[in-house]
Coordinates of C-alpha atoms and ligand atoms in Angstrom, one line a residue:
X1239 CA 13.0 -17.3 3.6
X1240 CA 12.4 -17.1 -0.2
X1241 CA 15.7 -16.1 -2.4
X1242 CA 16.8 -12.9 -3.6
X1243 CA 15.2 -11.1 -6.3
X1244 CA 18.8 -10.2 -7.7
X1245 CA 17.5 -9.9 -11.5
X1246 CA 14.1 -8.2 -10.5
X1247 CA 16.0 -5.6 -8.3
X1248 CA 18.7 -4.3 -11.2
X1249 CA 15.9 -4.4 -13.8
X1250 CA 14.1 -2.1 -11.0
X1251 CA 17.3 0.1 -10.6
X1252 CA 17.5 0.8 -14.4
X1253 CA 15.2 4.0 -13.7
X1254 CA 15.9 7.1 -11.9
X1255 CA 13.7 7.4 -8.6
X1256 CA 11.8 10.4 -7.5
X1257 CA 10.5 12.2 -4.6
X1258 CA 6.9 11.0 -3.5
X1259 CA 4.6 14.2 -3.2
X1260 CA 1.1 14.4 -2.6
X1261 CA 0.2 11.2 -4.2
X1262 CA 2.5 11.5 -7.0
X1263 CA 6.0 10.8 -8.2
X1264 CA 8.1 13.7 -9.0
X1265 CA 11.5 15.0 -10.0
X1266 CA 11.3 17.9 -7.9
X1267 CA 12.8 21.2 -9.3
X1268 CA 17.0 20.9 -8.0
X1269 CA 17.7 18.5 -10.7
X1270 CA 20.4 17.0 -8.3
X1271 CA 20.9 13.5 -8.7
X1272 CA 22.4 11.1 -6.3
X1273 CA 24.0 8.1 -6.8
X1274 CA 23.5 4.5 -4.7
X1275 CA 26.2 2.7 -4.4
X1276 CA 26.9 -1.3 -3.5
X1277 CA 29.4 -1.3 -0.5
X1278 CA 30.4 -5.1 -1.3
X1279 CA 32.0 -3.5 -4.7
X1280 CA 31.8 0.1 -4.3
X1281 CA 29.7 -0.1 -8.0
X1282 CA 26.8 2.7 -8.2
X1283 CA 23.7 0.7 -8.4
X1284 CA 21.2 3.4 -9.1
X1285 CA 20.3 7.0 -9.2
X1286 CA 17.9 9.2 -7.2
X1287 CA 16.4 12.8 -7.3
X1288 CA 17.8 14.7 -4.5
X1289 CA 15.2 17.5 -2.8
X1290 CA 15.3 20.8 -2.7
X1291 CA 13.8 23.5 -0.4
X1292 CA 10.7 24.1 -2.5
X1293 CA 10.0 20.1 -2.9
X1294 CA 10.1 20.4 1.0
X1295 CA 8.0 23.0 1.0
X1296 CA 5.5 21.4 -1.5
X1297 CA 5.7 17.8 0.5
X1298 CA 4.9 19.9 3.5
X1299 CA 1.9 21.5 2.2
X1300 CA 0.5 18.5 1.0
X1301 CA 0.9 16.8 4.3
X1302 CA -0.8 19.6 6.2
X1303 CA -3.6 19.8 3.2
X1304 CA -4.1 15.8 3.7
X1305 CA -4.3 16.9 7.4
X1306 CA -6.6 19.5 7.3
X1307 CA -9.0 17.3 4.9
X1308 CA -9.5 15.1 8.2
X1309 CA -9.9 12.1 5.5
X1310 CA -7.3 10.2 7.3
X1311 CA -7.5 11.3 10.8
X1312 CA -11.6 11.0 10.5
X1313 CA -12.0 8.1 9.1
X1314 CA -13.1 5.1 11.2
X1315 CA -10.4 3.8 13.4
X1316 CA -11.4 0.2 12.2
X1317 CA -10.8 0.9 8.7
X1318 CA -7.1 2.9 9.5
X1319 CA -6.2 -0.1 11.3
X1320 CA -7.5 -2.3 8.0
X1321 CA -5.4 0.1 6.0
X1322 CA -1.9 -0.3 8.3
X1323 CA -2.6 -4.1 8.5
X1324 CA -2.6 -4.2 4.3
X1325 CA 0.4 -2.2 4.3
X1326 CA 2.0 -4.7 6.4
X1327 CA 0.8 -7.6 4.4
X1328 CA 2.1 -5.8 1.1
X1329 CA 5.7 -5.5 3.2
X1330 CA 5.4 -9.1 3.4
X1331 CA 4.5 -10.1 -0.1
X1332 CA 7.3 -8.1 -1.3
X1333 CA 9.8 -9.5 1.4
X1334 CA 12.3 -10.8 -0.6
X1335 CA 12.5 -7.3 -3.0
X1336 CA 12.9 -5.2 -0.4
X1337 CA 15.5 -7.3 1.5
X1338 CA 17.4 -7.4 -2.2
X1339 CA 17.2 -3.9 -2.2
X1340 CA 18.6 -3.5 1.7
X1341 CA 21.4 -5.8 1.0
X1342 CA 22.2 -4.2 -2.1
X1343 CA 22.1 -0.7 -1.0
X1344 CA 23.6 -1.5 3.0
X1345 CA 25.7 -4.1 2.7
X1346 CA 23.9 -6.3 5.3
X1347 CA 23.8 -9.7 4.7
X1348 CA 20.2 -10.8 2.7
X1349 CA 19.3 -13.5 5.8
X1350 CA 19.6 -9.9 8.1
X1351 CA 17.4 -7.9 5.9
X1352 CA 15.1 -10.4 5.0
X1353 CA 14.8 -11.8 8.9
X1354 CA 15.4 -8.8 10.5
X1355 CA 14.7 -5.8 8.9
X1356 CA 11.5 -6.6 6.6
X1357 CA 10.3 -8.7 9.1
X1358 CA 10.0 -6.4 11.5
X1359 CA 9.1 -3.7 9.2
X1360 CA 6.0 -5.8 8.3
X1361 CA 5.7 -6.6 11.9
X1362 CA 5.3 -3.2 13.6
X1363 CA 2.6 -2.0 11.0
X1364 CA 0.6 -5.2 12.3
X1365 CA 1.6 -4.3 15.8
X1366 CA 0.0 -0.9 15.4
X1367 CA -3.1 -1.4 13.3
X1368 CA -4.2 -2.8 16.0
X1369 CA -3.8 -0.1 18.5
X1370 CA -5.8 2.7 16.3
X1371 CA -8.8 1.9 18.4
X1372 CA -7.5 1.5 21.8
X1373 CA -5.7 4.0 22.6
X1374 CA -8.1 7.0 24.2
X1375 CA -7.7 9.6 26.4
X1376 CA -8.9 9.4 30.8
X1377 CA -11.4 10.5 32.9
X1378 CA -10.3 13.1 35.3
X1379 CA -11.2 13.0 39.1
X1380 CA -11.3 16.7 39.4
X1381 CA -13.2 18.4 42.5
X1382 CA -15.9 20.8 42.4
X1383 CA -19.0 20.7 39.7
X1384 CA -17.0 19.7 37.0
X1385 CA -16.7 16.7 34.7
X1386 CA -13.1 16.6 33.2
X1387 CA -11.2 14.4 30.5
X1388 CA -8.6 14.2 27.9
X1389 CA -8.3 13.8 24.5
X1390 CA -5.6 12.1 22.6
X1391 CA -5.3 14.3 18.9
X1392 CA -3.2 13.6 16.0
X1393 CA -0.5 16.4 16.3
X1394 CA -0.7 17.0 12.7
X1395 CA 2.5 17.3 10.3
X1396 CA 5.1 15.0 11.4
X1397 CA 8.9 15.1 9.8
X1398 CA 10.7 11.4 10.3
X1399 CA 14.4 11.3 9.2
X1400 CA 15.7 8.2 9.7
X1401 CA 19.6 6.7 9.4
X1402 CA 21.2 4.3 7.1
X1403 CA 22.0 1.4 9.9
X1404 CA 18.5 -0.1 9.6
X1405 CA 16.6 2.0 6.8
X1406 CA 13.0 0.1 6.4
X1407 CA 13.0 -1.1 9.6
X1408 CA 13.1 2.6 11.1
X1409 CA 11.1 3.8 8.3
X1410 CA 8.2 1.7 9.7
X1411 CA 9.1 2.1 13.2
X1412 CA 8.1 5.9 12.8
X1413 CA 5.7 5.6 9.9
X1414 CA 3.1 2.7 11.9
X1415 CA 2.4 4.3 14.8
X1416 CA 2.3 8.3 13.5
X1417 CA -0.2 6.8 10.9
X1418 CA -1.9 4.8 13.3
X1419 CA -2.8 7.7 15.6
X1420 CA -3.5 10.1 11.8
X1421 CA -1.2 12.0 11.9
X1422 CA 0.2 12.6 8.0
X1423 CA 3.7 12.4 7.5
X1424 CA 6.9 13.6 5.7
X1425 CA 9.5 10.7 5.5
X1426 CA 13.8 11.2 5.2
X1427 CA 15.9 8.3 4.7
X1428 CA 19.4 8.4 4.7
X1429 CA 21.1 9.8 1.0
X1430 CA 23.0 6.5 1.6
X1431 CA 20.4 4.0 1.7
X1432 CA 17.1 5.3 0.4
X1433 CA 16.5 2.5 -1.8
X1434 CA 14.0 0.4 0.3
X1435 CA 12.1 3.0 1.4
X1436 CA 11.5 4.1 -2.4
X1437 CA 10.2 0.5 -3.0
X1438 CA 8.0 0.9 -0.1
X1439 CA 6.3 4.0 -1.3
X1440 CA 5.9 2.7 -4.7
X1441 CA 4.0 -0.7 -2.8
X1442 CA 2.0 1.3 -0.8
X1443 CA 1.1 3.6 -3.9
X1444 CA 0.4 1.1 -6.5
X1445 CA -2.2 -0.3 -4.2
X1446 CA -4.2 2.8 -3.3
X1447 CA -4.0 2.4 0.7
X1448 CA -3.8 6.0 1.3
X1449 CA -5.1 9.3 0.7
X1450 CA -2.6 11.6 -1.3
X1451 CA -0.3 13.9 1.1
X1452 CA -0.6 11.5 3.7
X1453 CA 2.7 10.3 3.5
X1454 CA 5.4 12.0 1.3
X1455 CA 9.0 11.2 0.7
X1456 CA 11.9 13.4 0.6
X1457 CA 15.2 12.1 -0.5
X1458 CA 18.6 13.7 -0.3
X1459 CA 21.3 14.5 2.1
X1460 CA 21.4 16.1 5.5
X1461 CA 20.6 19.7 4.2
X1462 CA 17.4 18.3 3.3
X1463 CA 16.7 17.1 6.3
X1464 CA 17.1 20.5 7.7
X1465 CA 14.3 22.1 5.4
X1466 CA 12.2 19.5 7.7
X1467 CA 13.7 20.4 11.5
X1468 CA 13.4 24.0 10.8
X1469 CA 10.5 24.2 8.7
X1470 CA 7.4 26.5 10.2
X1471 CA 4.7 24.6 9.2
X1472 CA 6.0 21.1 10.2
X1473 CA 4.7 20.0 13.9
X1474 CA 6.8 17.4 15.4
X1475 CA 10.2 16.1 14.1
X1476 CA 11.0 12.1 15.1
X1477 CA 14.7 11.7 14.6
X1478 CA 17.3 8.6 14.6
X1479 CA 21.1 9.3 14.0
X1480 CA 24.2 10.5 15.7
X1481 CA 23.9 12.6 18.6
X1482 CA 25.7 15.3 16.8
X1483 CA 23.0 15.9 14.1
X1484 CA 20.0 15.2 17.4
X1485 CA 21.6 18.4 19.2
X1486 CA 21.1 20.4 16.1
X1487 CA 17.6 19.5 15.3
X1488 CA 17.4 20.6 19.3
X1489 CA 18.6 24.3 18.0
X1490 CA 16.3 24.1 14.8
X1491 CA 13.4 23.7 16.7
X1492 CA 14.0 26.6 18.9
X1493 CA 14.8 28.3 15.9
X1494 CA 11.9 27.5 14.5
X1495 CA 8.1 26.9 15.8
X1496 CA 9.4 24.7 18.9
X1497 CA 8.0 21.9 17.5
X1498 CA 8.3 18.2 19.7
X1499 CA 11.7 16.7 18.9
X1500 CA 11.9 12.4 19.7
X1501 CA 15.6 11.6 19.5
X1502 CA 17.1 8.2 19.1
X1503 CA 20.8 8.6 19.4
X1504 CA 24.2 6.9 19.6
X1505 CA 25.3 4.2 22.4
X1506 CA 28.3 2.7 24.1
X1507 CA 26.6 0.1 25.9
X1508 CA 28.1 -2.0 28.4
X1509 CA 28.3 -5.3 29.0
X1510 CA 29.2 -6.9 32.0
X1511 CA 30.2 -10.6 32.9
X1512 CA 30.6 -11.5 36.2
X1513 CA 32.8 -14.8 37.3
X1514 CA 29.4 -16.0 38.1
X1515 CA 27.7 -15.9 34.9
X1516 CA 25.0 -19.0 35.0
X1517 CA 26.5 -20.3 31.1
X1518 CA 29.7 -18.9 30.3
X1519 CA 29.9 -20.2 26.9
X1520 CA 26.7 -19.0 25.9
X1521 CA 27.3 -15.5 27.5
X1522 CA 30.7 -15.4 25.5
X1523 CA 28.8 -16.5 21.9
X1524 CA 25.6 -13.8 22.7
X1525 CA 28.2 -11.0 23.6
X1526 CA 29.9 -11.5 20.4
X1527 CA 26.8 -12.2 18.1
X1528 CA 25.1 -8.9 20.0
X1529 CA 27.6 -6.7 18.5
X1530 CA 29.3 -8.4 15.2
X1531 CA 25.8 -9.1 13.4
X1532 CA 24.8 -6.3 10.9
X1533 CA 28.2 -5.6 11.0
X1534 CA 28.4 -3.5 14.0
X1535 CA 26.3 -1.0 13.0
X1536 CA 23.4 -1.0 15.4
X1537 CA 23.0 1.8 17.8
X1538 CA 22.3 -0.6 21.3
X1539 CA 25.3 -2.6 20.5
X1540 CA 27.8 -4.0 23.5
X1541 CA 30.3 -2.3 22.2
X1542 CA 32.2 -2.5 25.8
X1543 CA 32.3 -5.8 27.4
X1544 CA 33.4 -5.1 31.0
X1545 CA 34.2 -8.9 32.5
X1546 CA 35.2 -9.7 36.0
X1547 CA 39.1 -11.1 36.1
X1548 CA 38.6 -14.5 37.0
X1549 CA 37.1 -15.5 33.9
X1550 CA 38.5 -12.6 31.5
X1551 CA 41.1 -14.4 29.7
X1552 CA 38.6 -17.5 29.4
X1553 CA 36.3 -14.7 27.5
X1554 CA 38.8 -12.8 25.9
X1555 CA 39.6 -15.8 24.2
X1556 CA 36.0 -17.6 23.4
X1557 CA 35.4 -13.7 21.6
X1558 CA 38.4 -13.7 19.7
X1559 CA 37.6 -17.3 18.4
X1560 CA 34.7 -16.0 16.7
X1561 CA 35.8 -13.2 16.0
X1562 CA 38.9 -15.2 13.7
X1563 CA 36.1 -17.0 12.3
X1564 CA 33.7 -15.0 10.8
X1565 CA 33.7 -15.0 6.8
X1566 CA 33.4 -11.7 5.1
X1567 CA 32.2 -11.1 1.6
X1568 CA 29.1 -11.1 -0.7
X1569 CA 25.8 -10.4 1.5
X1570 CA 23.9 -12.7 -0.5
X1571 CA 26.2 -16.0 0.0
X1572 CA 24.2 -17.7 2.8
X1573 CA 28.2 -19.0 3.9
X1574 CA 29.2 -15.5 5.0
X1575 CA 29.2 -14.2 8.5
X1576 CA 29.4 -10.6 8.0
X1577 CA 28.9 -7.9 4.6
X1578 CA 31.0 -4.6 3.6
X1579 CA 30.3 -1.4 5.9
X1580 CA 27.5 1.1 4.8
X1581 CA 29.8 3.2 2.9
X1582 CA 33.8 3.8 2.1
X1583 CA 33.6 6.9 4.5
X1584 CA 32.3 5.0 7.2
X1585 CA 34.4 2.3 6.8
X1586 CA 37.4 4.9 7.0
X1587 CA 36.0 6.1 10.1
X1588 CA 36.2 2.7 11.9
X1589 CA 40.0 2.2 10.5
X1590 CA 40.9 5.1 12.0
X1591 CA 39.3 4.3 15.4
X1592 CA 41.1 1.1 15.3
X1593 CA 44.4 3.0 14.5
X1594 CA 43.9 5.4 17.7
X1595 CA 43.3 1.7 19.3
X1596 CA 46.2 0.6 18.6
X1597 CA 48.1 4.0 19.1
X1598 CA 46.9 4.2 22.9
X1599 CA 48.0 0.6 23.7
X1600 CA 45.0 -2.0 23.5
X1601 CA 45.7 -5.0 23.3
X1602 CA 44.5 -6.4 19.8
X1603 CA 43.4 -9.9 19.8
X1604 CA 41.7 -10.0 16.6
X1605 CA 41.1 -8.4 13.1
X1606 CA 42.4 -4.6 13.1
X1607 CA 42.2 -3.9 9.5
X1608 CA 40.4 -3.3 6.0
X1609 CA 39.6 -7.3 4.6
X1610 CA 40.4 -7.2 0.4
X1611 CA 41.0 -10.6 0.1
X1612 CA 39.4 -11.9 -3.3
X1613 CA 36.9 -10.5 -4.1
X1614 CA 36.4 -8.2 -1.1
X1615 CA 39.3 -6.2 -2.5
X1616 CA 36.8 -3.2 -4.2
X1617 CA 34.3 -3.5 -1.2
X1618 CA 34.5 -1.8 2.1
X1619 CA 35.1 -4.4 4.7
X1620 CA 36.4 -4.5 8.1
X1621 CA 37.6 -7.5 9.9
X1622 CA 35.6 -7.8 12.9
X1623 CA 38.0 -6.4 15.8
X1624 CA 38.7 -7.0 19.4
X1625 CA 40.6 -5.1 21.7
X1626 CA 41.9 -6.1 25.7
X1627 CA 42.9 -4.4 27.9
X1628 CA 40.7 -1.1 27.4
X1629 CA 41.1 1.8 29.4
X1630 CA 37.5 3.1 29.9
X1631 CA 39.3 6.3 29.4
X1632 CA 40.5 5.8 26.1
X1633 CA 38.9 7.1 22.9
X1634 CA 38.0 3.8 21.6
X1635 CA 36.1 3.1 24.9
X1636 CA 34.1 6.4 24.9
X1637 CA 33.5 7.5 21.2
X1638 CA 30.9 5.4 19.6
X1639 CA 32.6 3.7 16.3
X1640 CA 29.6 2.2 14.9
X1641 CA 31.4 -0.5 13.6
X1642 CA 33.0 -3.8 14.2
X1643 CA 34.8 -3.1 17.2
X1644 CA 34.9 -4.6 20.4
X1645 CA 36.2 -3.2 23.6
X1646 CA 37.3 -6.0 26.3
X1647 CA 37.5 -4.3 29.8
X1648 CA 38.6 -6.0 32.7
X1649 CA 37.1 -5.4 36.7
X1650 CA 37.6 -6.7 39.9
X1651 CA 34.3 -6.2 42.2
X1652 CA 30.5 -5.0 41.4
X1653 CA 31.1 -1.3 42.6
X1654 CA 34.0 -0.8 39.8
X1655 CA 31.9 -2.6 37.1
X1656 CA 28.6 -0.2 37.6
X1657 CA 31.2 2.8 37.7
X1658 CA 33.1 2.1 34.3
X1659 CA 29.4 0.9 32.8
X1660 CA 28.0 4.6 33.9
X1661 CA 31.1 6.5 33.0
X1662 CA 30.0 7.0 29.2
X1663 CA 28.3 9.8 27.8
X1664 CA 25.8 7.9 26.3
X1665 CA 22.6 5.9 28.2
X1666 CA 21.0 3.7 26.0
X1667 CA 21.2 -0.3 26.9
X1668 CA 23.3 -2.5 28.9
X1669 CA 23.5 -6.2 29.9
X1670 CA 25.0 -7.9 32.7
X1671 CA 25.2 -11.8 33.5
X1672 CA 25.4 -13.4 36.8
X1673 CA 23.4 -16.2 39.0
X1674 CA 23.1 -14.7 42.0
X1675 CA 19.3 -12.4 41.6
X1676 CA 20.2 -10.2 44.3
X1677 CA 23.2 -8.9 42.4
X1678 CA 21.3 -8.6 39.2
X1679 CA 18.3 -6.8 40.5
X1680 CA 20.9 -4.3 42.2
X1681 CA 23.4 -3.8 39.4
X1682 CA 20.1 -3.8 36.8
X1683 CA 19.0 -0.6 39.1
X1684 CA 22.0 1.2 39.1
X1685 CA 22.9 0.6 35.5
X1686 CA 21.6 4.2 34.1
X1687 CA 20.7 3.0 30.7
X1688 CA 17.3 2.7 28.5
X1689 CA 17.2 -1.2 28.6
X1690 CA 18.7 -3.3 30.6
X1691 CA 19.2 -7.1 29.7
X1692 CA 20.3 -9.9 32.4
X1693 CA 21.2 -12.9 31.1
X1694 CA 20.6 -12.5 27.4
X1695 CA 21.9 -9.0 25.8
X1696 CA 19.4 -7.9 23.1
X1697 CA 15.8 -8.8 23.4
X1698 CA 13.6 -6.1 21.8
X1699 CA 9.8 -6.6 21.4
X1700 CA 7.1 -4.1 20.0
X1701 CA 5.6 -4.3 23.5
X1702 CA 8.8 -3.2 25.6
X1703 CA 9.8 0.8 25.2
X1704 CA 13.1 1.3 23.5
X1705 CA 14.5 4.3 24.2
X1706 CA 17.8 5.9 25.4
X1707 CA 19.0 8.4 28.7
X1708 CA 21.5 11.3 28.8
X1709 CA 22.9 11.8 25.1
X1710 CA 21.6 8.9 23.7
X1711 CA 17.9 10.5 23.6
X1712 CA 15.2 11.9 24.5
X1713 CA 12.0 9.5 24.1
X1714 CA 10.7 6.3 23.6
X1715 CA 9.9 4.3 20.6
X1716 CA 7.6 0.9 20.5
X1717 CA 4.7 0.0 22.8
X1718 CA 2.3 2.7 23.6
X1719 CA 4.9 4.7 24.5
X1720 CA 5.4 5.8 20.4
X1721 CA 1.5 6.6 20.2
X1722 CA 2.3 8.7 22.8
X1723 CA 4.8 10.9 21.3
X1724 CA 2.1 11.3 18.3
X1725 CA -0.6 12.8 20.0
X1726 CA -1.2 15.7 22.1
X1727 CA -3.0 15.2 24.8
X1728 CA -5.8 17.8 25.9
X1729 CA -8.2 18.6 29.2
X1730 CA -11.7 19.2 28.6
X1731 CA -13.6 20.6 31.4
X1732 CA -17.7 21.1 31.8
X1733 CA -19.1 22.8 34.6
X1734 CA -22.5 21.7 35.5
Ligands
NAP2516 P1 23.3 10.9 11.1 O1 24.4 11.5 10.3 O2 22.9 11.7 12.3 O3 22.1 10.8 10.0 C1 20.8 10.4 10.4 C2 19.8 11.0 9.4 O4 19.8 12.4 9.6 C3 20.1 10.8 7.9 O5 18.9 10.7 7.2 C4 20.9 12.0 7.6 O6 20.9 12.2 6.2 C5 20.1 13.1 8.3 N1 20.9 14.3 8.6 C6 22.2 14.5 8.6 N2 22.5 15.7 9.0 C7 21.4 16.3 9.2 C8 21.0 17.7 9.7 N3 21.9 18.6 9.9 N4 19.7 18.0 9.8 C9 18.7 17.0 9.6 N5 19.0 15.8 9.2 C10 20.3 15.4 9.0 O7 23.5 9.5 11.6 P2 24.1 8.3 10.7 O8 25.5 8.4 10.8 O9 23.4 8.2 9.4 O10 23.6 7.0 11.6 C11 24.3 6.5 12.6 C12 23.9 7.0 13.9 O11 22.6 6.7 14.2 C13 24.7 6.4 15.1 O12 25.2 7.4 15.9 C14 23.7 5.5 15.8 O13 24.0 5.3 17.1 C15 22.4 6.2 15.6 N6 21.3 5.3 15.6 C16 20.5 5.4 16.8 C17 19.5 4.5 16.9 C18 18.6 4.5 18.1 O14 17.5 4.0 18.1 N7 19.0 5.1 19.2 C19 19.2 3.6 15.9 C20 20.0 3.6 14.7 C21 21.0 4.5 14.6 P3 22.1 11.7 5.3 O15 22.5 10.3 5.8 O16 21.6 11.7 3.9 O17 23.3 12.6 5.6
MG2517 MG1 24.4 2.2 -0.6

């Protein structure tokens, strides 16, 4: 891991960023500004243009003109591929920037961004460049005098907004497999971390990878992102966020031209320990690491950790060890465990969670309140927060906090455990731990969730779909299943 680029990056920040249009950097014509501020201090640390409906508009039309050219979608799959693997070198060369510029901007800690984040934003570009020339449409055994097969097309104008939890990282996730199967693409990052993916545009840009309109970038706040999910002329919308703002982009396209909405939503995963959990202690340390790393704020978090009674105060108390442990404070001090939240209204929203916690009788075994010790003081940190005792039924155990808060739930057989697991609104990943394989091939069945982890809660890989049930989404990301969700498939049919 090479060091932060601290100096570089508020040199960088000096200017005013812009939207990224056809090829070019502009102001756009709202002359809103929008400032980016450091959670660790709560200091602005640069300014950006925000969009407005006509930018939009004009990012839209140059993304169907770059279509309609065919230069990108035409062009040999070999030499896309070459393009998307530069693009992923670039990310690479310019690791530690962008990592600077996540920290800065998120509040993660710089090892998170750097190892995480960038990584894998670098990662999935390579992942994908390598699939623009294998992925092809069937032949079709039809009867009768036929000869019948399908096509796999670009679908054209694709609208990406992506949250402020993991910004690059999501960036890519949509951008490397849209671009990989030519599609041309208008990008929204979050209004409260768009700094990375400003760097990334400017990377890309300086070194000429990519026709102009091909990928645009649209900055501001939600409203903007609503020029994109109800905009005529924009084909399919790829979405990651709350499941509040997924439902609406639902009614936009129905509003709209019905375009092909892929939703990653919110989560309230469960995670079960049984008494017969093959390593106890390493099941308590990966429980706790699962959801306290990037502060909480990771959509397929166990953020309920259902544990069967004979070993629940045993676990109850391993968690709350680490959880008294953890140092918070400045994301770029390699001795800190954990940075400030995304932003002061989010971190608001987690200390009132933990106050309804408290208010409807969890048992708090750790943290529980805003951290301002030192130098924390101007920053928006939580201590990381346990609760026992949890009621499925209470607030804390349903809503998702997106923070760092962890429900403890106790059970007594298998039947009760899948039941409180299920009994959640939300369907995208759980984990359970046990020895015996018959009980971990049922429970994995019954568990209605996206992903399912036994014996090690968290393992994600380009080559395994991610992707949640019921109101956690509709869709998968990763593996072919993304290349998918950017084509349209089609039946051709000769007689002869
Ligand atoms: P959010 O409010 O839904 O925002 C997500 C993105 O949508 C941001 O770019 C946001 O812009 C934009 N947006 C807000 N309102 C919009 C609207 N009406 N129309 C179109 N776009 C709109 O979510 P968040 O609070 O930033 O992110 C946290 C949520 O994301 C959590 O619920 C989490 O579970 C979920 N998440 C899910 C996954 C997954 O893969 N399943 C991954 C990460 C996060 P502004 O931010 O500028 O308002
Ligand atoms: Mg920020």
């Amino acid at each position: 891991m090479r060091p932060a680029k601290l100096e570089w990056a508020y040199e960088w920040l000096k200017t005013t960023k812009h939207l990224y249009i056809n090829g070019k950097w502009t102001p756009g014509s709202s002359g809103k500004v929008i400032e980016s501020v450091n959670p660790a201090n709560g200091k602005v640390i640069g300014r950006f243009t925000g969009a407005s409906k006509e930018d939009v508009d004009a990012a839209v039309r140059a993304a169907r003109a770059a279509f309609e050219s065919g230069e990108w979608h035409e062009m040999s799959r070999k030499e896309r591929g070459r393009r998307l693997r530069m693009i992923s070198d670039l990310i690479r060369q310019h690791q530690d920037e962008l990592a600077t510029l996540e920290s800065l901007d998120n509040g993660k800690l710089y090892r998170e961004a750097y190892m995480d984040d960038v990584q894998e934003a670098a990662d999935i570009f390579e992942y994908y460049a390598g699939w623009t020339d294998k992925y092809y449409g069937e032949y079709n055994p039809v009867e009768g005098n036929f000869v019948s097969w399908t096509t796999r097309d670009p679908i054209g104008v694709c609208g990406q907004i992506v949250p402020w939890n993991f910004p690059i990282d999501m960036a890519a996730w949509k951008l490397s497999p849209a671009l990989a199967m030519g599609n041309t693409v208008v990008l929204k990052p979050s209004s409260v971390t768009s700094l990375s993916a400003i760097r990334l545009f400017e990377i890309i840009h300086e070194a000429g990878i990519l026709p102009p309109g091909v990928i645009n970038l649209i900055l501001g706040e939600g409203s903007v992102g609503t020029y994109i999910s109800t905009h005529m002329d924009v084909d399919k919308v790829s979405f990651t966020g709350s499941t509040v703002v997924g439902k609406q982009l639902v009614h936009d396209s129905a509003d709209s031209n019905l375009k092909p909405v892929t939703l990653e939503l919110g989560g309230k995963s469960p995670n079960i320990i049984f008494a017969d959990a093959p390593n106890l202690e390493g099941a308590i340390e990966r429980s706790f690491y699962g959801l306290f790393t990037h502060k909480g704020e990771k959509c397929s978090a166990p953020t309920r950790l259902l544990v069967q009674r004979p070993v629940y105060e045993q676990v109850v108390e391993g968690i709350a060890k680490y959880a008294n442990s953890y140092k918070l404070g400045d994301p770029f001090d390699p001795a800190i465990d954990q940075g400030p939240q995304v932003s002061q209204a989010h971190m608001e929203r987690i200390l009132r969670y933990i106050e309804i916690g408290k208010a409807e009788g969890a048992r708090l075994v750790a943290g529980g309140y805003r951290d301002t010790e030192g130098s924390n003081a101007e920053g928006f940190f939580v201590r990381p927060t346990v609760f026992a005792d949890v009621k499925n039924n209470m607030t804390i155990a349903q809503e998702e906090i997106f923070g760092p808060v962890l429900c403890v739930i106790p059970f007594d057989t298998e039947e009760e455990a899948v039941q409180i697991a299920n009994d959640t609104i939300y369907g995208l990943a759980a984990g359970l731990w046990t020895n015996d394989v018959a009980r971990a091939h049922r429970v994995a069945k019954r568990l209605n969730a996206g992903q399912v982890f036994v014996n090690r809660y968290g393992c994600y890989d380009f080559a395994s779909p991610f992707g949640g049930f019921k109101q956690s989404g509709w869709g998968k990301e990763y593996a072919i299943h993304s290349l998918a969700s950017y084509t349209k498939m089609k039946a051709i049919w000769i007689a002869h």
